[in-house]
Amino acid sequence: MKISNEPINQETQTHMFDEKKIKLFCFPFAGGASSFYHPWRKLLPSFIDLQPYELPGRGRRIGIELCDTIDAVVDDIMSEIRNEFTTDGYALFGHSMGGLIVVELARRIKQENLPMPLLLFISGKGAPNLNVRKARVQDMDNTALQNYLMSLGGVSPEFFQNPELVNFFLPVIINDLHLVECYEDASPVPLDVDIITMFGKNEVWTDEERKGWQQYTTGNHQQFTFPGGHFFIKDYFREVTRIIAQMLHHQIMQ
C-alpha cells in the first residue's frame, strides 16, 4: 500500500464515517505515560478515536502498584477495558515495550474469543523471539544506566540533574525495563491480523529482527523506516500518525 504525503480530506471523511469509528488503543514505552500520545488527537482524522492507555504507577494512576511482568500488564488492561474489545472496529499501537504489550494483548483477546483488532501497529521493537541483545539494567551502575537511557533518546541529561524527577520517574523506568528483560517468546504463534511495524533507521535492530514480525501474523507484515534512532516517533509523529490514519482508512474502505 502506497502512503500519501497528503492528509485524509477532513470534510470527506467526516461524511463517510459518521456511523463508523475506529478506536486506537496506544501503549507506552518503558517509563512512558498516556500523555505522550495526547498531541496525536490534533493530527488523526475524526474517524479515529484515540485511546491512550495509562499503565499503573503513572499519570492518573499514580499510587497503583507497578506490574512486574508483561502478563500482569495485560491482566490490568483486560480488567480495566475488556469491554472495549467486545465489538469490531479497533486497533492497537505500541512503541518499544508497548509493542510487547500489543502482541500479548492480542493473544489474550484471541484466547477469550473476542473480536480481533483490525491492525497491530508495533514501533521501535524488533521481533522478540529473535532479540538476544537485551540490556540488563540490574547489572548497571548509576553511570552506565544514565548513559544507556540517554543513548535511547528518551531521557535528556537535564533529567538526571533534577533529583525530584529522578526519584519519581526512575523507579518506573527501571521497573518497565525489567519487564522487557524478563519477557521471552521463543516460538511465536501467528495471529490472524496484519502487522505494521515502524523503526528508526539508526536503531540497533538487525534486518532479521525487523523482518521477523512476519512470523507473528498469518497475514501481511508491512514495515516503515524513519530517520533517527529509537525515539524517532518524537520527531516524526506527524508522519507516524499519517501512516496510521491511511492504514485504518484502507481497512474501512475494504
PDB file of C-alpha atoms in Angstrom:
ATOM      1  CA  MET A   1       0.000   0.000   0.000  1.00  0.00           C
ATOM      2  CA  LYS A   2       1.370   3.415  -1.000  1.00  0.00           C
ATOM      3  CA  ILE A   3       1.314   6.062   1.714  1.00  0.00           C
ATOM      4  CA  SER A   4       0.444   9.546   0.550  1.00  0.00           C
ATOM      5  CA  ASN A   5       2.021  12.660   1.988  1.00  0.00           C
ATOM      6  CA  GLU A   6      -1.383  14.308   1.971  1.00  0.00           C
ATOM      7  CA  PRO A   7      -3.710  14.007   4.981  1.00  0.00           C
ATOM      8  CA  ILE A   8      -7.101  12.377   4.564  1.00  0.00           C
ATOM      9  CA  ASN A   9      -9.577  15.045   3.472  1.00  0.00           C
ATOM     10  CA  GLN A  10     -11.342  16.013   6.698  1.00  0.00           C
ATOM     11  CA  GLU A  11     -14.644  17.051   5.115  1.00  0.00           C
ATOM     12  CA  THR A  12     -14.865  13.894   3.014  1.00  0.00           C
ATOM     13  CA  GLN A  13     -14.031  11.509   5.817  1.00  0.00           C
ATOM     14  CA  THR A  14     -16.456  13.215   8.220  1.00  0.00           C
ATOM     15  CA  HIS A  15     -19.400  12.416   5.929  1.00  0.00           C
ATOM     16  CA  MET A  16     -18.167   8.916   5.098  1.00  0.00           C
ATOM     17  CA  PHE A  17     -17.502   7.752   8.637  1.00  0.00           C
ATOM     18  CA  ASP A  18     -20.180   9.427  10.752  1.00  0.00           C
ATOM     19  CA  GLU A  19     -21.516   5.997  11.705  1.00  0.00           C
ATOM     20  CA  LYS A  20     -18.241   4.097  11.883  1.00  0.00           C
ATOM     21  CA  LYS A  21     -15.273   4.967  14.077  1.00  0.00           C
ATOM     22  CA  ILE A  22     -12.151   3.045  14.905  1.00  0.00           C
ATOM     23  CA  LYS A  23     -10.720   3.114  18.419  1.00  0.00           C
ATOM     24  CA  LEU A  24      -6.935   3.267  18.523  1.00  0.00           C
ATOM     25  CA  PHE A  25      -5.536   1.988  21.827  1.00  0.00           C
ATOM     26  CA  CYS A  26      -1.952   3.161  22.407  1.00  0.00           C
ATOM     27  CA  PHE A  27       0.515   1.676  24.884  1.00  0.00           C
ATOM     28  CA  PRO A  28       3.712   3.363  26.095  1.00  0.00           C
ATOM     29  CA  PHE A  29       7.429   2.697  26.061  1.00  0.00           C
ATOM     30  CA  ALA A  30       9.284   1.958  29.306  1.00  0.00           C
ATOM     31  CA  GLY A  31       8.586   4.746  31.778  1.00  0.00           C
ATOM     32  CA  GLY A  32       6.093   6.376  29.417  1.00  0.00           C
ATOM     33  CA  ALA A  33       2.626   7.693  30.206  1.00  0.00           C
ATOM     34  CA  SER A  34      -0.551   8.128  28.190  1.00  0.00           C
ATOM     35  CA  SER A  35       0.156  11.863  27.875  1.00  0.00           C
ATOM     36  CA  PHE A  36       2.837  11.088  25.266  1.00  0.00           C
ATOM     37  CA  TYR A  37       0.073  10.324  22.763  1.00  0.00           C
ATOM     38  CA  HIS A  38      -2.224  13.281  23.522  1.00  0.00           C
ATOM     39  CA  PRO A  39      -0.777  15.510  20.724  1.00  0.00           C
ATOM     40  CA  TRP A  40      -1.864  12.882  18.208  1.00  0.00           C
ATOM     41  CA  ARG A  41      -5.511  13.911  18.671  1.00  0.00           C
ATOM     42  CA  LYS A  42      -4.926  17.073  16.630  1.00  0.00           C
ATOM     43  CA  LEU A  43      -3.450  15.085  13.740  1.00  0.00           C
ATOM     44  CA  LEU A  44      -5.623  11.987  13.461  1.00  0.00           C
ATOM     45  CA  PRO A  45      -8.833  12.228  11.394  1.00  0.00           C
ATOM     46  CA  SER A  46     -12.084  12.237  13.311  1.00  0.00           C
ATOM     47  CA  PHE A  47     -12.999   8.656  12.416  1.00  0.00           C
ATOM     48  CA  ILE A  48     -10.134   7.507  14.684  1.00  0.00           C
ATOM     49  CA  ASP A  49     -10.955   7.634  18.387  1.00  0.00           C
ATOM     50  CA  LEU A  50      -7.584   7.862  20.155  1.00  0.00           C
ATOM     51  CA  GLN A  51      -7.472   5.884  23.422  1.00  0.00           C
ATOM     52  CA  PRO A  52      -4.054   6.128  25.143  1.00  0.00           C
ATOM     53  CA  TYR A  53      -3.891   3.598  27.974  1.00  0.00           C
ATOM     54  CA  GLU A  54      -2.483   4.620  31.345  1.00  0.00           C
ATOM     55  CA  LEU A  55      -0.432   1.882  32.950  1.00  0.00           C
ATOM     56  CA  PRO A  56      -0.295   1.578  36.755  1.00  0.00           C
ATOM     57  CA  GLY A  57       2.109   3.859  38.590  1.00  0.00           C
ATOM     58  CA  ARG A  58       1.973   6.910  36.302  1.00  0.00           C
ATOM     59  CA  GLY A  59      -0.319   9.715  35.209  1.00  0.00           C
ATOM     60  CA  ARG A  60      -3.810   9.455  36.691  1.00  0.00           C
ATOM     61  CA  ARG A  61      -2.888   6.016  38.114  1.00  0.00           C
ATOM     62  CA  ILE A  62      -0.018   7.173  40.306  1.00  0.00           C
ATOM     63  CA  GLY A  63      -0.053   5.213  43.538  1.00  0.00           C
ATOM     64  CA  ILE A  64      -1.208   1.973  41.930  1.00  0.00           C
ATOM     65  CA  GLU A  65       1.379  -0.798  42.223  1.00  0.00           C
ATOM     66  CA  LEU A  66       3.578  -1.295  39.179  1.00  0.00           C
ATOM     67  CA  CYS A  67       3.174  -4.501  37.173  1.00  0.00           C
ATOM     68  CA  ASP A  68       6.023  -6.996  37.426  1.00  0.00           C
ATOM     69  CA  THR A  69       5.528  -8.845  34.116  1.00  0.00           C
ATOM     70  CA  ILE A  70       4.068  -8.159  30.677  1.00  0.00           C
ATOM     71  CA  ASP A  71       1.366 -10.731  31.500  1.00  0.00           C
ATOM     72  CA  ALA A  72       0.446  -8.665  34.568  1.00  0.00           C
ATOM     73  CA  VAL A  73       0.187  -5.589  32.349  1.00  0.00           C
ATOM     74  CA  VAL A  74      -2.232  -7.472  30.082  1.00  0.00           C
ATOM     75  CA  ASP A  75      -4.206  -8.595  33.153  1.00  0.00           C
ATOM     76  CA  ASP A  76      -4.523  -4.953  34.154  1.00  0.00           C
ATOM     77  CA  ILE A  77      -5.671  -3.893  30.685  1.00  0.00           C
ATOM     78  CA  MET A  78      -8.261  -6.646  30.458  1.00  0.00           C
ATOM     79  CA  SER A  79      -9.624  -5.853  33.912  1.00  0.00           C
ATOM     80  CA  GLU A  80      -9.954  -2.166  33.027  1.00  0.00           C
ATOM     81  CA  ILE A  81     -11.169  -2.117  29.414  1.00  0.00           C
ATOM     82  CA  ARG A  82     -12.055  -5.674  28.374  1.00  0.00           C
ATOM     83  CA  ASN A  83     -15.494  -4.496  27.220  1.00  0.00           C
ATOM     84  CA  GLU A  84     -13.805  -2.243  24.665  1.00  0.00           C
ATOM     85  CA  PHE A  85     -12.724  -5.360  22.786  1.00  0.00           C
ATOM     86  CA  THR A  86     -16.179  -6.926  22.504  1.00  0.00           C
ATOM     87  CA  THR A  87     -17.104  -5.184  19.248  1.00  0.00           C
ATOM     88  CA  ASP A  88     -15.362  -4.813  15.906  1.00  0.00           C
ATOM     89  CA  GLY A  89     -13.548  -1.655  14.949  1.00  0.00           C
ATOM     90  CA  TYR A  90     -10.366  -1.081  16.940  1.00  0.00           C
ATOM     91  CA  ALA A  91      -6.604  -1.210  16.500  1.00  0.00           C
ATOM     92  CA  LEU A  92      -3.590  -1.459  18.834  1.00  0.00           C
ATOM     93  CA  PHE A  93      -0.404   0.630  18.797  1.00  0.00           C
ATOM     94  CA  GLY A  94       2.659   0.235  20.986  1.00  0.00           C
ATOM     95  CA  HIS A  95       6.158   1.703  20.969  1.00  0.00           C
ATOM     96  CA  SER A  96       9.099  -0.334  22.293  1.00  0.00           C
ATOM     97  CA  MET A  97       7.788  -2.040  25.472  1.00  0.00           C
ATOM     98  CA  GLY A  98       4.346  -1.123  24.154  1.00  0.00           C
ATOM     99  CA  GLY A  99       4.984  -3.409  21.185  1.00  0.00           C
ATOM    100  CA  LEU A 100       5.307  -6.399  23.524  1.00  0.00           C
ATOM    101  CA  ILE A 101       2.100  -5.329  25.262  1.00  0.00           C
ATOM    102  CA  VAL A 102       0.297  -5.181  21.910  1.00  0.00           C
ATOM    103  CA  VAL A 103       1.372  -8.720  20.990  1.00  0.00           C
ATOM    104  CA  GLU A 104       0.411 -10.263  24.316  1.00  0.00           C
ATOM    105  CA  LEU A 105      -2.849  -8.322  24.485  1.00  0.00           C
ATOM    106  CA  ALA A 106      -3.828  -9.528  21.013  1.00  0.00           C
ATOM    107  CA  ARG A 107      -3.076 -13.090  22.093  1.00  0.00           C
ATOM    108  CA  ARG A 108      -5.253 -12.721  25.192  1.00  0.00           C
ATOM    109  CA  ILE A 109      -8.055 -11.250  23.108  1.00  0.00           C
ATOM    110  CA  LYS A 110      -7.834 -14.267  20.797  1.00  0.00           C
ATOM    111  CA  GLN A 111      -7.804 -16.697  23.746  1.00  0.00           C
ATOM    112  CA  GLU A 112     -11.014 -15.162  25.055  1.00  0.00           C
ATOM    113  CA  ASN A 113     -12.650 -15.378  21.616  1.00  0.00           C
ATOM    114  CA  LEU A 114     -13.179 -11.638  21.398  1.00  0.00           C
ATOM    115  CA  PRO A 115     -13.193  -9.745  18.082  1.00  0.00           C
ATOM    116  CA  MET A 116      -9.613  -9.279  16.916  1.00  0.00           C
ATOM    117  CA  PRO A 117      -8.146  -5.832  16.215  1.00  0.00           C
ATOM    118  CA  LEU A 118      -8.171  -4.542  12.656  1.00  0.00           C
ATOM    119  CA  LEU A 119      -4.406  -3.938  12.726  1.00  0.00           C
ATOM    120  CA  LEU A 120      -1.436  -4.144  15.072  1.00  0.00           C
ATOM    121  CA  PHE A 121       0.993  -1.202  14.939  1.00  0.00           C
ATOM    122  CA  ILE A 122       4.368  -2.001  16.532  1.00  0.00           C
ATOM    123  CA  SER A 123       7.012   0.706  16.715  1.00  0.00           C
ATOM    124  CA  GLY A 124      10.667   0.600  17.738  1.00  0.00           C
ATOM    125  CA  LYS A 125      10.693  -3.099  18.630  1.00  0.00           C
ATOM    126  CA  GLY A 126      12.365  -5.984  16.836  1.00  0.00           C
ATOM    127  CA  ALA A 127      10.697  -9.390  16.746  1.00  0.00           C
ATOM    128  CA  PRO A 128      11.100 -10.562  20.367  1.00  0.00           C
ATOM    129  CA  ASN A 129      11.778 -14.213  19.512  1.00  0.00           C
ATOM    130  CA  LEU A 130      14.942 -13.037  17.711  1.00  0.00           C
ATOM    131  CA  ASN A 131      16.112 -10.432  20.208  1.00  0.00           C
ATOM    132  CA  VAL A 132      19.170 -11.771  22.039  1.00  0.00           C
ATOM    133  CA  ARG A 133      20.816  -8.416  22.849  1.00  0.00           C
ATOM    134  CA  LYS A 134      18.878  -7.454  25.941  1.00  0.00           C
ATOM    135  CA  ALA A 135      20.394  -4.832  28.208  1.00  0.00           C
ATOM    136  CA  ARG A 136      20.479  -5.943  31.850  1.00  0.00           C
ATOM    137  CA  VAL A 137      19.516  -2.970  33.978  1.00  0.00           C
ATOM    138  CA  GLN A 138      20.244  -4.772  37.238  1.00  0.00           C
ATOM    139  CA  ASP A 139      23.874  -5.153  36.176  1.00  0.00           C
ATOM    140  CA  MET A 140      24.380  -1.425  35.537  1.00  0.00           C
ATOM    141  CA  ASP A 141      25.769   1.119  37.970  1.00  0.00           C
ATOM    142  CA  ASN A 142      24.266   4.620  38.010  1.00  0.00           C
ATOM    143  CA  THR A 143      26.597   5.980  35.340  1.00  0.00           C
ATOM    144  CA  ALA A 144      26.020   3.055  32.986  1.00  0.00           C
ATOM    145  CA  LEU A 145      22.265   3.317  33.485  1.00  0.00           C
ATOM    146  CA  GLN A 146      22.268   7.040  32.729  1.00  0.00           C
ATOM    147  CA  ASN A 147      24.330   6.520  29.595  1.00  0.00           C
ATOM    148  CA  TYR A 148      22.081   3.695  28.446  1.00  0.00           C
ATOM    149  CA  LEU A 149      18.868   5.693  28.909  1.00  0.00           C
ATOM    150  CA  MET A 150      20.320   8.736  27.162  1.00  0.00           C
ATOM    151  CA  SER A 151      21.569   6.576  24.281  1.00  0.00           C
ATOM    152  CA  LEU A 152      17.974   5.527  23.618  1.00  0.00           C
ATOM    153  CA  GLY A 153      16.958   9.163  23.293  1.00  0.00           C
ATOM    154  CA  GLY A 154      14.013   9.100  25.686  1.00  0.00           C
ATOM    155  CA  VAL A 155      15.776  10.822  28.594  1.00  0.00           C
ATOM    156  CA  SER A 156      17.751  14.065  28.432  1.00  0.00           C
ATOM    157  CA  PRO A 157      20.863  14.861  30.508  1.00  0.00           C
ATOM    158  CA  GLU A 158      18.800  17.532  32.306  1.00  0.00           C
ATOM    159  CA  PHE A 159      16.559  14.793  33.700  1.00  0.00           C
ATOM    160  CA  PHE A 160      19.387  13.452  35.859  1.00  0.00           C
ATOM    161  CA  GLN A 161      20.139  16.923  37.190  1.00  0.00           C
ATOM    162  CA  ASN A 162      16.705  17.116  38.833  1.00  0.00           C
ATOM    163  CA  PRO A 163      16.615  14.880  41.935  1.00  0.00           C
ATOM    164  CA  GLU A 164      12.826  15.126  42.249  1.00  0.00           C
ATOM    165  CA  LEU A 165      12.278  13.879  38.710  1.00  0.00           C
ATOM    166  CA  VAL A 166      14.832  11.112  39.138  1.00  0.00           C
ATOM    167  CA  ASN A 167      13.328   9.920  42.422  1.00  0.00           C
ATOM    168  CA  PHE A 168       9.832   9.888  40.944  1.00  0.00           C
ATOM    169  CA  PHE A 169      10.327   8.534  37.428  1.00  0.00           C
ATOM    170  CA  LEU A 170      13.480   6.408  37.551  1.00  0.00           C
ATOM    171  CA  PRO A 171      11.903   3.536  39.549  1.00  0.00           C
ATOM    172  CA  VAL A 172       9.111   3.344  36.948  1.00  0.00           C
ATOM    173  CA  ILE A 173      11.619   3.297  34.076  1.00  0.00           C
ATOM    174  CA  ILE A 174      13.747   0.610  35.742  1.00  0.00           C
ATOM    175  CA  ASN A 175      10.683  -1.486  36.516  1.00  0.00           C
ATOM    176  CA  ASP A 176       9.487  -1.318  32.910  1.00  0.00           C
ATOM    177  CA  LEU A 177      12.916  -2.140  31.502  1.00  0.00           C
ATOM    178  CA  HIS A 178      12.959  -5.165  33.772  1.00  0.00           C
ATOM    179  CA  LEU A 179       9.611  -6.286  32.277  1.00  0.00           C
ATOM    180  CA  VAL A 180      11.199  -6.213  28.832  1.00  0.00           C
ATOM    181  CA  GLU A 181      14.308  -8.062  30.017  1.00  0.00           C
ATOM    182  CA  CYS A 182      12.232 -10.861  31.539  1.00  0.00           C
ATOM    183  CA  TYR A 183       9.951 -11.275  28.525  1.00  0.00           C
ATOM    184  CA  GLU A 184      10.572 -14.418  26.463  1.00  0.00           C
ATOM    185  CA  ASP A 185       8.836 -15.604  23.301  1.00  0.00           C
ATOM    186  CA  ALA A 186      10.884 -18.366  21.731  1.00  0.00           C
ATOM    187  CA  SER A 187       8.165 -19.842  19.490  1.00  0.00           C
ATOM    188  CA  PRO A 188       5.616 -17.256  18.347  1.00  0.00           C
ATOM    189  CA  VAL A 189       2.132 -18.424  17.359  1.00  0.00           C
ATOM    190  CA  PRO A 190       0.970 -16.302  14.392  1.00  0.00           C
ATOM    191  CA  LEU A 191      -2.077 -14.072  14.859  1.00  0.00           C
ATOM    192  CA  ASP A 192      -4.823 -13.610  12.283  1.00  0.00           C
ATOM    193  CA  VAL A 193      -4.230  -9.869  11.966  1.00  0.00           C
ATOM    194  CA  ASP A 194      -1.923  -7.786   9.775  1.00  0.00           C
ATOM    195  CA  ILE A 195       1.066  -6.150  11.471  1.00  0.00           C
ATOM    196  CA  ILE A 196       2.526  -2.732  10.632  1.00  0.00           C
ATOM    197  CA  THR A 197       5.987  -2.037  12.050  1.00  0.00           C
ATOM    198  CA  MET A 198       7.955   1.203  12.258  1.00  0.00           C
ATOM    199  CA  PHE A 199      11.640   1.708  13.006  1.00  0.00           C
ATOM    200  CA  GLY A 200      14.248   4.411  13.228  1.00  0.00           C
ATOM    201  CA  LYS A 201      16.983   3.926  10.650  1.00  0.00           C
ATOM    202  CA  ASN A 202      19.669   4.126  13.335  1.00  0.00           C
ATOM    203  CA  GLU A 203      18.088   1.699  15.793  1.00  0.00           C
ATOM    204  CA  VAL A 204      20.133  -1.330  16.822  1.00  0.00           C
ATOM    205  CA  TRP A 205      17.743  -3.934  15.371  1.00  0.00           C
ATOM    206  CA  THR A 206      19.130  -6.211  12.677  1.00  0.00           C
ATOM    207  CA  ASP A 207      17.314  -6.746   9.375  1.00  0.00           C
ATOM    208  CA  GLU A 208      16.334 -10.195  10.639  1.00  0.00           C
ATOM    209  CA  GLU A 209      14.741  -8.702  13.768  1.00  0.00           C
ATOM    210  CA  ARG A 210      12.927  -6.032  11.774  1.00  0.00           C
ATOM    211  CA  LYS A 211      11.550  -8.508   9.241  1.00  0.00           C
ATOM    212  CA  GLY A 212      10.890 -11.150  11.878  1.00  0.00           C
ATOM    213  CA  TRP A 213       7.439  -9.791  12.653  1.00  0.00           C
ATOM    214  CA  GLN A 214       6.144 -11.731   9.636  1.00  0.00           C
ATOM    215  CA  GLN A 215       6.366 -14.797  11.889  1.00  0.00           C
ATOM    216  CA  TYR A 216       3.773 -13.206  14.166  1.00  0.00           C
ATOM    217  CA  THR A 217       0.998 -12.968  11.583  1.00  0.00           C
ATOM    218  CA  THR A 218      -0.789 -15.266   9.169  1.00  0.00           C
ATOM    219  CA  GLY A 219      -1.488 -12.133   7.124  1.00  0.00           C
ATOM    220  CA  ASN A 220       0.709  -9.312   5.904  1.00  0.00           C
ATOM    221  CA  HIS A 221       3.593  -7.510   7.556  1.00  0.00           C
ATOM    222  CA  GLN A 222       4.478  -4.058   6.266  1.00  0.00           C
ATOM    223  CA  GLN A 223       7.475  -2.092   7.516  1.00  0.00           C
ATOM    224  CA  PHE A 224       8.217   1.648   7.526  1.00  0.00           C
ATOM    225  CA  THR A 225      11.573   3.231   8.329  1.00  0.00           C
ATOM    226  CA  PHE A 226      12.212   6.787   9.518  1.00  0.00           C
ATOM    227  CA  PRO A 227      15.363   8.832  10.045  1.00  0.00           C
ATOM    228  CA  GLY A 228      16.725   8.827  13.567  1.00  0.00           C
ATOM    229  CA  GLY A 229      17.058   6.415  16.455  1.00  0.00           C
ATOM    230  CA  HIS A 230      14.793   4.638  18.903  1.00  0.00           C
ATOM    231  CA  PHE A 231      12.611   7.652  19.666  1.00  0.00           C
ATOM    232  CA  PHE A 232      12.024   8.665  16.066  1.00  0.00           C
ATOM    233  CA  ILE A 233       8.298   8.885  16.896  1.00  0.00           C
ATOM    234  CA  LYS A 234       9.002  12.068  18.895  1.00  0.00           C
ATOM    235  CA  ASP A 235      10.407  13.830  15.835  1.00  0.00           C
ATOM    236  CA  TYR A 236       8.238  12.194  13.153  1.00  0.00           C
ATOM    237  CA  PHE A 237       4.900  11.905  14.914  1.00  0.00           C
ATOM    238  CA  ARG A 238       3.143  13.659  12.022  1.00  0.00           C
ATOM    239  CA  GLU A 239       4.404  11.058   9.582  1.00  0.00           C
ATOM    240  CA  VAL A 240       3.624   8.228  12.018  1.00  0.00           C
ATOM    241  CA  THR A 241       0.033   9.372  12.512  1.00  0.00           C
ATOM    242  CA  ARG A 242      -0.378   9.812   8.744  1.00  0.00           C
ATOM    243  CA  ILE A 243       0.568   6.165   8.204  1.00  0.00           C
ATOM    244  CA  ILE A 244      -1.798   5.041  10.952  1.00  0.00           C
ATOM    245  CA  ALA A 245      -4.669   7.094   9.517  1.00  0.00           C
ATOM    246  CA  GLN A 246      -4.191   5.870   5.972  1.00  0.00           C
ATOM    247  CA  MET A 247      -3.827   2.234   7.034  1.00  0.00           C
ATOM    248  CA  LEU A 248      -7.029   2.384   9.073  1.00  0.00           C
ATOM    249  CA  HIS A 249      -8.812   4.297   6.315  1.00  0.00           C
ATOM    250  CA  HIS A 250      -7.907   1.437   3.996  1.00  0.00           C
ATOM    251  CA  GLN A 251      -9.416  -1.049   6.477  1.00  0.00           C
ATOM    252  CA  ILE A 252     -12.726   0.815   6.493  1.00  0.00           C
ATOM    253  CA  MET A 253     -12.825   1.008   2.719  1.00  0.00           C
ATOM    254  CA  GLN A 254     -12.339  -2.752   2.262  1.00  0.00           C
TER     255      GLN A 254
END
